[in-house]
C-alpha positions as CSV (number, residue, x, y, z in Angstrom):
1,M,121.5,116.2,100.5
2,E,118.8,118.6,101.7
3,R,119.6,120.4,104.9
4,Y,116.5,119.2,106.7
5,K,117.6,115.6,106.1
6,Q,121.0,116.3,107.6
7,E,119.2,117.9,110.6
8,F,116.9,114.9,111.0
9,I,119.9,112.5,111.0
10,E,121.6,114.5,113.7
11,F,118.3,114.7,115.6
12,M,118.0,110.9,115.6
13,V,121.6,110.5,116.8
14,D,121.2,113.2,119.5
15,S,118.0,111.6,120.8
16,D,119.8,108.2,121.0
17,V,117.3,106.8,118.5
18,L,119.8,105.8,115.9
19,K,122.5,103.5,117.1
20,F,125.3,101.4,115.5
21,G,126.6,98.1,116.8
22,E,125.0,94.6,116.6
23,F,121.2,94.2,117.0
24,T,118.7,91.5,116.4
25,L,115.6,92.8,114.6
26,K,112.0,91.7,114.9
27,S,112.5,90.0,111.5
28,G,115.3,88.0,113.0
29,R,118.0,89.7,110.9
30,K,121.3,90.7,112.6
31,S,121.7,94.4,111.9
32,P,124.7,96.7,112.4
33,F,122.4,99.6,113.2
34,F,119.1,100.1,115.0
35,M,116.5,102.8,114.9
36,N,114.2,102.9,117.9
37,A,111.5,105.7,118.0
38,G,110.7,104.6,121.5
39,A,113.7,106.6,122.6
40,Y,112.0,109.9,121.9
41,V,110.8,110.5,125.5
42,T,111.0,114.2,126.3
43,G,108.5,116.9,125.4
44,S,111.0,118.8,123.2
45,Q,112.0,115.7,121.3
46,L,108.4,114.7,120.6
47,K,107.5,118.3,119.6
48,K,110.4,118.4,117.1
49,L,109.7,114.9,115.8
50,G,106.1,115.8,115.2
51,E,107.3,118.8,113.2
52,Y,109.5,116.7,111.0
53,Y,106.6,114.3,110.3
54,A,104.2,117.2,109.6
55,K,106.5,118.8,107.1
56,A,107.1,115.5,105.3
57,I,103.4,114.7,105.2
58,H,102.6,118.2,103.9
59,E,105.3,117.9,101.3
60,K,104.0,114.6,100.0
61,F,100.2,115.0,100.5
62,G,99.4,118.6,101.0
63,D,96.1,119.0,102.9
64,D,94.5,116.2,101.0
65,F,93.8,114.0,104.0
66,D,91.7,113.9,107.2
67,V,93.2,111.4,109.6
68,L,96.7,110.4,110.8
69,F,96.7,106.7,111.8
70,G,99.5,105.4,114.0
71,P,99.5,101.6,114.5
72,A,99.9,100.5,118.1
73,Y,102.1,100.9,120.0
74,K,104.8,103.2,118.7
75,G,102.6,104.8,116.2
76,I,100.3,106.2,118.9
77,P,102.5,109.0,120.1
78,L,103.7,109.6,116.5
79,S,100.2,110.2,115.3
80,V,99.4,112.5,118.2
81,T,102.4,114.7,118.0
82,A,102.3,114.9,114.2
83,A,98.6,115.9,114.4
84,I,99.4,118.7,116.9
85,A,102.4,119.9,114.8
86,Y,100.3,119.9,111.6
87,S,97.7,122.1,113.2
88,E,100.3,124.5,114.4
89,L,102.3,124.6,111.2
90,Y,99.6,124.6,108.6
91,G,96.4,125.6,110.4
92,K,94.4,122.5,109.6
93,E,92.8,120.3,112.2
94,I,93.7,116.7,111.5
95,R,92.2,113.9,113.5
96,Y,94.4,111.2,115.0
97,C,93.5,107.5,115.2
98,S,95.3,104.4,116.5
99,N,94.4,100.8,117.2
100,R,94.4,98.8,120.4
101,K,96.1,95.5,120.5
102,E,93.0,94.0,122.1
103,E,89.4,95.2,121.4
104,K,87.8,97.0,124.4
105,D,84.2,95.8,125.3
106,H,83.3,98.5,127.8
107,G,83.3,102.3,128.0
108,D,85.0,103.6,124.9
109,T,84.5,100.3,123.1
110,G,86.1,99.0,120.0
111,I,89.5,98.5,118.5
112,L,90.3,102.1,117.9
113,L,91.7,105.0,120.0
114,G,91.2,108.6,119.2
115,S,88.9,109.5,116.3
116,K,86.5,106.9,114.9
117,L,86.8,106.3,111.2
118,K,84.0,106.9,108.8
119,D,83.2,106.3,105.2
120,G,85.2,108.6,102.9
121,D,87.9,109.5,105.4
122,R,91.3,110.1,103.7
123,V,94.0,108.4,105.9
124,V,97.7,108.8,106.1
125,I,99.5,106.0,108.0
126,I,102.4,107.1,110.1
127,E,105.1,104.7,111.5
128,D,108.7,104.8,112.8
129,V,110.4,102.4,110.4
130,T,109.4,99.7,107.9
131,T,111.8,96.8,107.5
132,S,109.8,94.1,105.8
133,G,106.3,95.5,105.4
134,K,104.8,93.1,107.9
135,S,103.3,95.9,109.9
136,I,101.2,97.1,107.0
137,E,99.9,93.6,106.5
138,E,98.5,93.9,110.0
139,T,97.4,97.5,109.8
140,F,95.6,97.5,106.4
141,P,92.8,95.1,107.3
142,I,92.2,96.9,110.6
143,L,91.6,100.2,108.7
144,T,89.5,98.7,105.9
145,A,87.3,96.8,108.4
146,Q,86.3,100.0,110.3
147,A,85.0,102.0,107.3
148,D,85.2,102.6,103.6
149,V,88.3,104.8,103.9
150,C,90.8,106.0,101.3
151,I,94.4,105.3,102.4
152,K,96.4,108.1,100.9
153,G,99.8,106.7,101.9
154,L,102.4,105.9,104.5
155,V,105.1,108.0,106.0
156,V,108.0,106.6,108.0
157,S,111.0,108.4,109.5
158,L,113.7,105.9,108.1
159,N,113.6,103.8,105.0
160,R,116.0,100.9,105.9
161,M,116.2,100.1,102.1
162,E,116.1,96.3,102.8
163,K,114.4,93.6,100.7
164,G,110.8,93.3,101.4
165,R,108.9,90.0,102.0
166,E,108.2,89.2,98.4
167,S,110.9,90.5,96.1
168,G,114.3,92.2,95.8
169,Q,112.6,95.6,96.1
170,S,112.5,97.6,99.3
171,A,109.5,97.2,101.7
172,L,108.3,100.7,100.8
173,T,108.3,99.9,97.1
174,E,106.5,96.6,97.7
175,I,103.8,98.5,99.7
176,R,103.3,100.9,96.9
177,E,102.9,98.1,94.4
178,K,100.8,95.8,96.5
179,Y,98.4,98.3,98.1
180,G,98.4,101.1,95.5
181,F,99.2,104.0,97.8
182,E,102.3,106.1,98.2
183,A,105.0,105.2,100.8
184,H,107.6,107.8,101.8
185,A,110.4,108.3,104.3
186,I,112.0,111.4,105.8
187,V,115.4,109.9,105.2
188,N,116.8,106.6,103.9
189,M,119.7,104.5,105.1
190,A,121.9,105.4,102.1
191,E,121.6,109.0,103.0
192,V,122.4,108.3,106.7
193,T,125.5,106.3,105.7
194,E,126.7,108.9,103.3
195,Y,126.3,111.7,105.8
196,L,127.9,110.0,108.8
197,Y,130.7,108.0,107.2
198,N,134.1,109.0,108.6
199,K,132.6,112.4,109.6
200,P,133.1,113.4,113.2
201,Y,129.9,114.4,115.0
202,R,130.1,115.8,118.5
203,G,133.6,114.5,118.7
204,K,132.9,110.9,117.6
205,I,132.9,109.1,114.3
206,L,129.7,107.0,114.3
207,I,130.4,105.2,111.0
208,D,134.1,104.4,110.7
209,D,135.6,101.9,108.3
210,T,134.7,99.0,110.5
211,V,131.0,100.0,110.8
212,K,130.9,100.8,107.2
213,A,132.2,97.4,106.3
214,A,129.5,95.8,108.5
215,I,126.8,97.9,106.8
216,D,128.1,97.0,103.4
217,A,128.1,93.3,104.3
218,Y,124.5,93.6,105.7
219,Y,123.2,95.2,102.5
220,E,125.1,92.7,100.3
221,Q,122.7,90.1,101.9
222,Y,119.6,92.1,102.6
223,G,119.9,95.3,100.5
224,A,117.0,96.2,98.2
225,E,117.5,97.1,94.6
226,D,117.4,100.9,95.4
227,W,120.3,100.5,97.8
228,K,122.4,98.8,95.1
229,R,121.7,101.7,92.7
């Protein structure tokens, strides 16, 4: 596994973003782990997170995009900090854009925050995690209703590698096939499990045999085809 992926896994743990236990997800599934990007709360955490996203985006898309779009609400700080990091690391000014949950009818009107979208804009969507692909179903029509944009792809921090809404494939694979754009993650859950299983980290084993058994049982039910490979 690449060193930057190991560092990112440790960063999620240190930031209390990645936890193990028993959690009920938005999809209703009972999961033995939980990833919450809302736990990145300090300036240094957000700066480092933005750098990880910027590096992943640059690796996958180069400079071939104009706008980072972060869906409300968690995508808003992600798009801001990644745009700042991209400028600092690669010297290119990238505009950030997010949506409001409710359209504003006074002052800075409309559904968008940050940069307005215009015809021809090349957009990369940035999110924390995609479990079922439902969020993209909500985001895609918002983007295409604003302008004739080209969606280059999606970048998330963690690929949970679970079945999507329509097949046995992962949500990221379904997104690629349904919408025709690339979908990538900084790390996936198989890599997280491999790296942390029975390995002491800061004096504690986060994935012991019991947690590993719970993860295996979860993926026996919800795991996508790429997990099983």
